[in-house]
PDB file of C-alpha atoms in Angstrom:
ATOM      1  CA  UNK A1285      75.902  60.110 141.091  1.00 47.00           C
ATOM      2  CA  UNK A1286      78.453  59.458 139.071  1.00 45.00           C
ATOM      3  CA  UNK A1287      79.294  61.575 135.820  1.00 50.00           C
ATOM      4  CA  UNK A1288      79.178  58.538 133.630  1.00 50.00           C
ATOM      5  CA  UNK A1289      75.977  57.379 135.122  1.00 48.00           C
ATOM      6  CA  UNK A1290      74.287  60.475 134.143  1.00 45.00           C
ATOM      7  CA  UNK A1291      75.860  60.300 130.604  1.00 51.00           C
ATOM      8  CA  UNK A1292      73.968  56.743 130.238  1.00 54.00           C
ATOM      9  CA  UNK A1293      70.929  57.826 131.595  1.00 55.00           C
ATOM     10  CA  UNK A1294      70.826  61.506 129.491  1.00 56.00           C
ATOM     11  CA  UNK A1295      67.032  61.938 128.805  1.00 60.00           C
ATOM     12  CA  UNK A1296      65.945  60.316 132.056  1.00 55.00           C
ATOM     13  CA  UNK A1297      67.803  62.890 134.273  1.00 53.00           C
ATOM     14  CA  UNK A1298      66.536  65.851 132.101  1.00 60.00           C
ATOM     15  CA  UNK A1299      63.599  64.999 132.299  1.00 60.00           C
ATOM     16  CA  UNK A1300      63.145  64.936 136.149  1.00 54.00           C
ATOM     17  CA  UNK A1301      65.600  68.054 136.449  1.00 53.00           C
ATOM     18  CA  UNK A1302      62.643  69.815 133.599  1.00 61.00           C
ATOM     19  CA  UNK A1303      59.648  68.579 136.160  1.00 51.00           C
ATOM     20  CA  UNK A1304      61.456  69.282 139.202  1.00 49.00           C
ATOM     21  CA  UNK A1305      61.868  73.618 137.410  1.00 58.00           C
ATOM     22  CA  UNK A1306      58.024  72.962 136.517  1.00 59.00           C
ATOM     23  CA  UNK A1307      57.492  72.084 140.071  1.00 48.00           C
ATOM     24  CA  UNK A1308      59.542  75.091 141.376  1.00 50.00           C
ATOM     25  CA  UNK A1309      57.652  77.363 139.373  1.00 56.00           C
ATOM     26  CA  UNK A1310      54.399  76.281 140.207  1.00 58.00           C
ATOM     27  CA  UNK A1311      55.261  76.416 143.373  1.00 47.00           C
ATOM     28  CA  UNK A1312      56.736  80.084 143.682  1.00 53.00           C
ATOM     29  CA  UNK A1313      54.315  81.764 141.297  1.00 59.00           C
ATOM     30  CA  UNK A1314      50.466  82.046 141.913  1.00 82.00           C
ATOM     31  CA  UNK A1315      47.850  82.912 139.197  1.00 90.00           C
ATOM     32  CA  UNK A1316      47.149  85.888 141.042  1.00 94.00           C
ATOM     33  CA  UNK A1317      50.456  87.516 141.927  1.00 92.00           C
ATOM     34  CA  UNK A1318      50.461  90.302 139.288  1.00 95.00           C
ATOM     35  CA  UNK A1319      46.906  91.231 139.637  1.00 96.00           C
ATOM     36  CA  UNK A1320      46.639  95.135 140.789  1.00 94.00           C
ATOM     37  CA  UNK A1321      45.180  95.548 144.242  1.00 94.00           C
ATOM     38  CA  UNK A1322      40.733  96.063 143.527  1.00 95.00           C
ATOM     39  CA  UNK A1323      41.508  93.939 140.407  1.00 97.00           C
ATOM     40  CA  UNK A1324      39.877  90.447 139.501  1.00 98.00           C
ATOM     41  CA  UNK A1325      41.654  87.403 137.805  1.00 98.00           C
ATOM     42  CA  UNK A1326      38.764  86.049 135.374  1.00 98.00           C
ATOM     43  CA  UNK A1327      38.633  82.305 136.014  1.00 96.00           C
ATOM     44  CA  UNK A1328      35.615  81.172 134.305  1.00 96.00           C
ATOM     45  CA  UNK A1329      32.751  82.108 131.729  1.00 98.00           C
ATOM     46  CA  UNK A1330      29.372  80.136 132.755  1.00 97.00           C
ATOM     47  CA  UNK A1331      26.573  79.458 130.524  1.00 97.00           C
ATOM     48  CA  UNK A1332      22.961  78.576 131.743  1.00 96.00           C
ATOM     49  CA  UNK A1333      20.502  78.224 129.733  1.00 95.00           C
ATOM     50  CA  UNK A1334      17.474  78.142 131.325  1.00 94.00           C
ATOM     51  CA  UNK A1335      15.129  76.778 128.473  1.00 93.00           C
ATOM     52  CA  UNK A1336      15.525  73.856 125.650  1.00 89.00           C
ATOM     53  CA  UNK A1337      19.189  74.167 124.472  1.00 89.00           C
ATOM     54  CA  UNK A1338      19.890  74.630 120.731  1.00 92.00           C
ATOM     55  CA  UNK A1339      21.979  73.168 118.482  1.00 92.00           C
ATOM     56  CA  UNK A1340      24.195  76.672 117.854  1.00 94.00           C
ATOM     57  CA  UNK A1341      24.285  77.051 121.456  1.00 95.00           C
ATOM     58  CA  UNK A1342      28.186  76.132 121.634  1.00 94.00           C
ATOM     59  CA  UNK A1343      29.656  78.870 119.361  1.00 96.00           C
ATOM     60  CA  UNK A1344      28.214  81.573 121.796  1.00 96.00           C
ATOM     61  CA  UNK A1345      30.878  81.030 123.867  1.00 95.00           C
ATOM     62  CA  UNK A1346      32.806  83.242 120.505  1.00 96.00           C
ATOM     63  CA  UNK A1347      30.855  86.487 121.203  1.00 97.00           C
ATOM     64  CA  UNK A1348      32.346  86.688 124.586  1.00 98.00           C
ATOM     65  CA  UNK A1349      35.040  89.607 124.839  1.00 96.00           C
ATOM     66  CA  UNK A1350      36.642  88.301 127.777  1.00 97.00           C
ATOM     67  CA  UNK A1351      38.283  84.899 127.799  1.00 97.00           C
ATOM     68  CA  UNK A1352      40.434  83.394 130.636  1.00 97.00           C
ATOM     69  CA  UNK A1353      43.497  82.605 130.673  1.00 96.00           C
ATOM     70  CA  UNK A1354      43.887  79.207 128.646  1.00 92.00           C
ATOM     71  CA  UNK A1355      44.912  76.145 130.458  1.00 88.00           C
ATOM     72  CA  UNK A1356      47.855  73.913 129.523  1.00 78.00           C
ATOM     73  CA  UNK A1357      49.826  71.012 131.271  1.00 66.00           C
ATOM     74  CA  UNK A1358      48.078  69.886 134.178  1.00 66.00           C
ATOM     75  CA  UNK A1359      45.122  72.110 133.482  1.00 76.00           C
ATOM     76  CA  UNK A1360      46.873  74.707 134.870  1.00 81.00           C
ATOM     77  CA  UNK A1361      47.243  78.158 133.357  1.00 88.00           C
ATOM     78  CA  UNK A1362      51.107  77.219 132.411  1.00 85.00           C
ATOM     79  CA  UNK A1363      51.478  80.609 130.107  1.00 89.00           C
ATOM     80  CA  UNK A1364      50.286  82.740 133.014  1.00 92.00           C
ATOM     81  CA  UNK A1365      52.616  81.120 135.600  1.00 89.00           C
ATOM     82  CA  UNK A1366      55.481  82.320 133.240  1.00 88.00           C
ATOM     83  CA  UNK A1367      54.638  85.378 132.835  1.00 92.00           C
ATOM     84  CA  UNK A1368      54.223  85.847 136.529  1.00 92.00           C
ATOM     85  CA  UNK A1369      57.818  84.698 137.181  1.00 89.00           C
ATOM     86  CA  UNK A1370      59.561  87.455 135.010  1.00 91.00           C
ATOM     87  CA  UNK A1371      60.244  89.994 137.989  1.00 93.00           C
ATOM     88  CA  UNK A1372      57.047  92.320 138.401  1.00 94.00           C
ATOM     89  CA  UNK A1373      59.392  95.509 138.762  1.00 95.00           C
ATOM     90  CA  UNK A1374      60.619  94.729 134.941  1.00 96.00           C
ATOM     91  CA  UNK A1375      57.231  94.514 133.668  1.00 95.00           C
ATOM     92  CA  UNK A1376      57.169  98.129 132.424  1.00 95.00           C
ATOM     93  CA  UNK A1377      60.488  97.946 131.295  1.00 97.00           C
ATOM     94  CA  UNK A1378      60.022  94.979 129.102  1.00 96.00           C
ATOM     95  CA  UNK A1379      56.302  95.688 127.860  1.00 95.00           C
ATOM     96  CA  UNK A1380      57.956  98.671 126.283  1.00 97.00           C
ATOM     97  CA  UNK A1381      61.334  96.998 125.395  1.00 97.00           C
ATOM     98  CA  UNK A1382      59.182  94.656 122.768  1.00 95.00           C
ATOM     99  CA  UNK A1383      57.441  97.197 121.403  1.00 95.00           C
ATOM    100  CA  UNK A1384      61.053  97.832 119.551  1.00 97.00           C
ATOM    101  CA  UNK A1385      61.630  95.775 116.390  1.00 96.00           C
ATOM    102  CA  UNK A1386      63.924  92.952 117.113  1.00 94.00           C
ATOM    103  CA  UNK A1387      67.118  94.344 115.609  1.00 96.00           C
ATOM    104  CA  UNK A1388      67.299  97.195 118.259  1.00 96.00           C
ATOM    105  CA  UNK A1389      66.602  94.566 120.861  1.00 96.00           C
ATOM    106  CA  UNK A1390      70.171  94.667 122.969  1.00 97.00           C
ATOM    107  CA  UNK A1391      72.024  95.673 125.995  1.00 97.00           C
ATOM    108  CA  UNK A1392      72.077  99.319 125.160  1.00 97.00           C
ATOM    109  CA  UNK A1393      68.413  99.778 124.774  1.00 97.00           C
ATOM    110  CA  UNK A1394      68.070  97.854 127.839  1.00 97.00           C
ATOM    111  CA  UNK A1395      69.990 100.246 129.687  1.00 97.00           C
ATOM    112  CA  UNK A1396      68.559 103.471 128.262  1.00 97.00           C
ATOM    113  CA  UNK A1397      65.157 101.411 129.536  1.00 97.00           C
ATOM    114  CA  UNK A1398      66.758 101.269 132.928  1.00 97.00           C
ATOM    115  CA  UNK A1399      67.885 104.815 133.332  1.00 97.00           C
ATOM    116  CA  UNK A1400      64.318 106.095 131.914  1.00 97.00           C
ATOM    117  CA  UNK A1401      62.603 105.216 134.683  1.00 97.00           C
ATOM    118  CA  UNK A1402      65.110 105.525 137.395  1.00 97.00           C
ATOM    119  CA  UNK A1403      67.032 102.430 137.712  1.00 97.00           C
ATOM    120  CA  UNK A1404      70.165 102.950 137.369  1.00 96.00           C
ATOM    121  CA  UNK A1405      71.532 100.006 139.930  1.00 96.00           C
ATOM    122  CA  UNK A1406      69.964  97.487 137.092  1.00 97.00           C
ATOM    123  CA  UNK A1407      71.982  98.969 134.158  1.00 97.00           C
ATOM    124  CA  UNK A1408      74.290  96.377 132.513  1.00 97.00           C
ATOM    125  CA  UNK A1409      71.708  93.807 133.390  1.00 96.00           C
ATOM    126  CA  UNK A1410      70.530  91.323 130.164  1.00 96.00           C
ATOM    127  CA  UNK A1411      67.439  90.448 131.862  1.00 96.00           C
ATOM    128  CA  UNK A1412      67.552  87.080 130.185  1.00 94.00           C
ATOM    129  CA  UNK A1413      65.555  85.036 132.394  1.00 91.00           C
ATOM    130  CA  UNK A1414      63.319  87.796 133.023  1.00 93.00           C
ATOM    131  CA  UNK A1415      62.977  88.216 129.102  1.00 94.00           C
ATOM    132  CA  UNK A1416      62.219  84.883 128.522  1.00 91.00           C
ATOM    133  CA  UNK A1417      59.094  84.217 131.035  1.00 90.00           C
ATOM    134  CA  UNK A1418      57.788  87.500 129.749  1.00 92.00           C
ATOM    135  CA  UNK A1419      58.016  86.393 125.941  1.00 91.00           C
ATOM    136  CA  UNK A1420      56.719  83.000 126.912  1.00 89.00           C
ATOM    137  CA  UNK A1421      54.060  84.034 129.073  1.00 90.00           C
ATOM    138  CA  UNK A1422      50.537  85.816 128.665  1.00 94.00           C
ATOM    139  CA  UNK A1423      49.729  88.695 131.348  1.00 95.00           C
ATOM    140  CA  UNK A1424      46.744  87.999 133.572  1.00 96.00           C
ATOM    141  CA  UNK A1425      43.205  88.242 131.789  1.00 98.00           C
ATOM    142  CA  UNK A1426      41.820  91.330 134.447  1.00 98.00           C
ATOM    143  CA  UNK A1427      38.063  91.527 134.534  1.00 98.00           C
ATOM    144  CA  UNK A1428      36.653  94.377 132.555  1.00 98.00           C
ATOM    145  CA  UNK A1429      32.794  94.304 133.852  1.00 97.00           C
ATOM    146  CA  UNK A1430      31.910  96.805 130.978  1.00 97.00           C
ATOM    147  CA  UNK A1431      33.182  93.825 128.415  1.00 98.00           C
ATOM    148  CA  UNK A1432      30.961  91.553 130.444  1.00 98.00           C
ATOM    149  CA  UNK A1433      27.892  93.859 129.567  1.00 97.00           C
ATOM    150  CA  UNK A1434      28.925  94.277 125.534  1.00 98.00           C
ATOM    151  CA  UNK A1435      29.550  90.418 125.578  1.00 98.00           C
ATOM    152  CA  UNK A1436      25.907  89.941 126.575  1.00 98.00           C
ATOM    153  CA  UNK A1437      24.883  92.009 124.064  1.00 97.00           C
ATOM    154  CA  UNK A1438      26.582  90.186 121.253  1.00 98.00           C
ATOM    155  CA  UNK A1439      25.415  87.086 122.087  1.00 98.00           C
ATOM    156  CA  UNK A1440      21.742  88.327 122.447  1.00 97.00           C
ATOM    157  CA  UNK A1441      22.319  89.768 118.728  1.00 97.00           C
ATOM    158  CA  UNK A1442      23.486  86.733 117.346  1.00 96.00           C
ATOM    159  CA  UNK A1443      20.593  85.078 118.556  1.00 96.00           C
ATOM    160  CA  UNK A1444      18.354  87.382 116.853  1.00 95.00           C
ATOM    161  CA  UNK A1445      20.273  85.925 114.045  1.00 94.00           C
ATOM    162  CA  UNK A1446      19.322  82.521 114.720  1.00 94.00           C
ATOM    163  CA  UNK A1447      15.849  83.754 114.388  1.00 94.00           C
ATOM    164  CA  UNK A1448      15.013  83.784 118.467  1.00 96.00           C
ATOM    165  CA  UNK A1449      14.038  87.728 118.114  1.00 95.00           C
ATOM    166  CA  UNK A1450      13.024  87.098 121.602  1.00 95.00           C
ATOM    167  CA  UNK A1451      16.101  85.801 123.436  1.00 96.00           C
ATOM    168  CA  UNK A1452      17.277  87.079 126.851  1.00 97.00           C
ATOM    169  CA  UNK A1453      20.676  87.153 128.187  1.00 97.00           C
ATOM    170  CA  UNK A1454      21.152  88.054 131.073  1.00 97.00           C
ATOM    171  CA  UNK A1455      25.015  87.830 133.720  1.00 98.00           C
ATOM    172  CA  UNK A1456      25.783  87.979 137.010  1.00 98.00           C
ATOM    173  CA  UNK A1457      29.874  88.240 138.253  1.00 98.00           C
ATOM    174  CA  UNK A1458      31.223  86.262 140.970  1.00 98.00           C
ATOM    175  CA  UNK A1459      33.816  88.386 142.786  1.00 98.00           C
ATOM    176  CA  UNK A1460      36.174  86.847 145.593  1.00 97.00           C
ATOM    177  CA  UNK A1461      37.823  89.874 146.997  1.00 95.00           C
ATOM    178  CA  UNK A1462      39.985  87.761 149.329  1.00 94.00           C
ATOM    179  CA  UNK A1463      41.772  85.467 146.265  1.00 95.00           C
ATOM    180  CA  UNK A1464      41.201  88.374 143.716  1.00 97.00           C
ATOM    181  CA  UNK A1465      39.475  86.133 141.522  1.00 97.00           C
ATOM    182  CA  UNK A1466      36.309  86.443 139.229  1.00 98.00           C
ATOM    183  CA  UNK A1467      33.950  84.404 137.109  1.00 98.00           C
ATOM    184  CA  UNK A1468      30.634  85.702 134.901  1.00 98.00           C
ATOM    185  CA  UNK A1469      27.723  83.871 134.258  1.00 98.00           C
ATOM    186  CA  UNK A1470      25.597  84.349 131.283  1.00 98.00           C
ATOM    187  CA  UNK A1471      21.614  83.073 131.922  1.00 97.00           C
ATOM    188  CA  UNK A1472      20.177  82.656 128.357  1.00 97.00           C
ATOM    189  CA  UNK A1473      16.619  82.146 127.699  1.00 97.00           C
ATOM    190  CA  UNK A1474      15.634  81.476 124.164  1.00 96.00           C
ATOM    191  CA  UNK A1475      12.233  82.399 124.268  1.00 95.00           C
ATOM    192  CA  UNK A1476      10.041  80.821 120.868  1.00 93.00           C
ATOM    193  CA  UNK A1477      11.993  81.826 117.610  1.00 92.00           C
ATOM    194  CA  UNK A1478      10.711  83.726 114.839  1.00 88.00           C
ATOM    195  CA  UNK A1479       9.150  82.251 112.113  1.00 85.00           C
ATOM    196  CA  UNK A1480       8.489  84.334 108.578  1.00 80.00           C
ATOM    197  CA  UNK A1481       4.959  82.956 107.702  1.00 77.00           C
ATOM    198  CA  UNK A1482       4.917  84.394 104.529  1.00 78.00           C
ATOM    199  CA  UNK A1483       6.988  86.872 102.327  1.00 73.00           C
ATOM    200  CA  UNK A1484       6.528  88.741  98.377  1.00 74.00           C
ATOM    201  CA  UNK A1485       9.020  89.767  96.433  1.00 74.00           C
ATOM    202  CA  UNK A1486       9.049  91.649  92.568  1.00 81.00           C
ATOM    203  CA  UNK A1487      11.048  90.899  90.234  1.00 83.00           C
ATOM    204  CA  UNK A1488      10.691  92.709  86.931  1.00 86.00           C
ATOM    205  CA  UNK A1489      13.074  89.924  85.020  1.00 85.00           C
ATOM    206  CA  UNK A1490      10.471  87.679  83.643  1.00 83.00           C
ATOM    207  CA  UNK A1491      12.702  85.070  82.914  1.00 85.00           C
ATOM    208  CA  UNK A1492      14.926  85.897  85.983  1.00 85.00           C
ATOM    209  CA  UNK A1493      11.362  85.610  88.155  1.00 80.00           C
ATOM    210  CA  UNK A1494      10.542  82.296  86.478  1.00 82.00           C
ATOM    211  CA  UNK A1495      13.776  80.513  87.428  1.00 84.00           C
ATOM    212  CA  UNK A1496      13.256  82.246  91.310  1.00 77.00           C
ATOM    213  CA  UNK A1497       9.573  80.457  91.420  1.00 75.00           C
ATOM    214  CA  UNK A1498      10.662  76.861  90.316  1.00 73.00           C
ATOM    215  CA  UNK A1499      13.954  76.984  92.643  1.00 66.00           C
ATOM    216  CA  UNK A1500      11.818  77.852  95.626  1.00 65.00           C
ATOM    217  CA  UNK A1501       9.018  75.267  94.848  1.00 54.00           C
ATOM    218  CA  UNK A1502      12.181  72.495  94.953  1.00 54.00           C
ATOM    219  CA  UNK A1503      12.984  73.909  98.338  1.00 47.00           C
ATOM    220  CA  UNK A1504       8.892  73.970  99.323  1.00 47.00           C
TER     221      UNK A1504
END
């Protein structure tokens, strides 16, 4: 290929030299390569409902604590992948390196990094590439099965809300040891909702009471 070729054809050739690093990264990283040993990678939230589905079913999904990883090009977790091609033995190293405010960000904090915990072969080292998939990327969403529990909770409460006093939610965790993966599943049963057949109310105001009665008759 010839260098005036490629100066013709510009956007074409970055283009396939941008898929072919997407490719490459795909390819080397997996979803699951910086999940701790015993750890799960939530995949998926489920939601069965085993009765007549409501219309404010869809923002339950809100009340859960635990979210996966979100999905980009491809459908595939793209901010994850990136995060799991910055080096794993920087990780500590550069989850403590951001907590400084940008200005301090440089070489010698770097290095003081490096020689805190013991490696001293990496000082002088800028890290760049390593820096950049970690500010790019998002760490792995880890199952917390306590969440799980507190998330069920929530969205029982905001169905007492709705008025369905007697809503059950119920979840059940899918674990694959072997591809440290997870998914929950949340069973919700509405059960009939709560109706208020009749309520009273005193209001001393006269006038106040009288302009109370005639809004509620409009609305009866």
């Amino acid at each position: 290929m010839s260098c005036k070729h490629f100066k013709n054809s510009p956007q074409k050739y970055y283009k396939i030299i941008s898929f072919a690093t997407f490719v490459a990264l795909v390819s080397a990283c997996s979803t699951t390569k910086k999940v701790p040993d015993g750890e799960y990678l939530l995949t998926k939230n489920n939601f069965e409902f085993e009765d007549k589905k409501q219309f404010f079913d869809d923002e339950l999904e809100d009340y859960v604590q635990q979210k996966p990883n979100k999905k980009q090009l491809l459908f595939m977790p793209l901010s994850l992948l990136l995060y799991n091609a910055a080096n794993p033995k920087y990780d500590t190293i550069l989850n403590e390196y951001m907590t400084y405010p940008s200005e301090m960000r440089n070489q010698k904090l770097r290095d003081s990094l490096f020689i805190k915990y013991n490696m001293q072969s990496s000082v002088g080292k800028s890290l760049f590439m390593d820096r950049l998939y970690h500010n790019w990327g998002t760490p792995p969403v880890i199952l917390d099965q306590t969440r799980t529990e507190k998330s069920a909770q929530s969205i029982e409460k905001r169905m007492t809300y709705r008025g369905f006093w007697d809503a059950e939610v119920k979840y059940a965790h899918k674990l694959d040891s072997t591809a440290k993966k997870a998914s929950v599943k949340y069973s919700i049963t509405h059960n009939t909702p709560t109706n208020i057949k009749e309520y009273y109310y005193h209001i001393p105001d006269l006038e106040l009471k009288d302009f109370i009665s005639k809004k509620c008759m409009k609305v009866w």
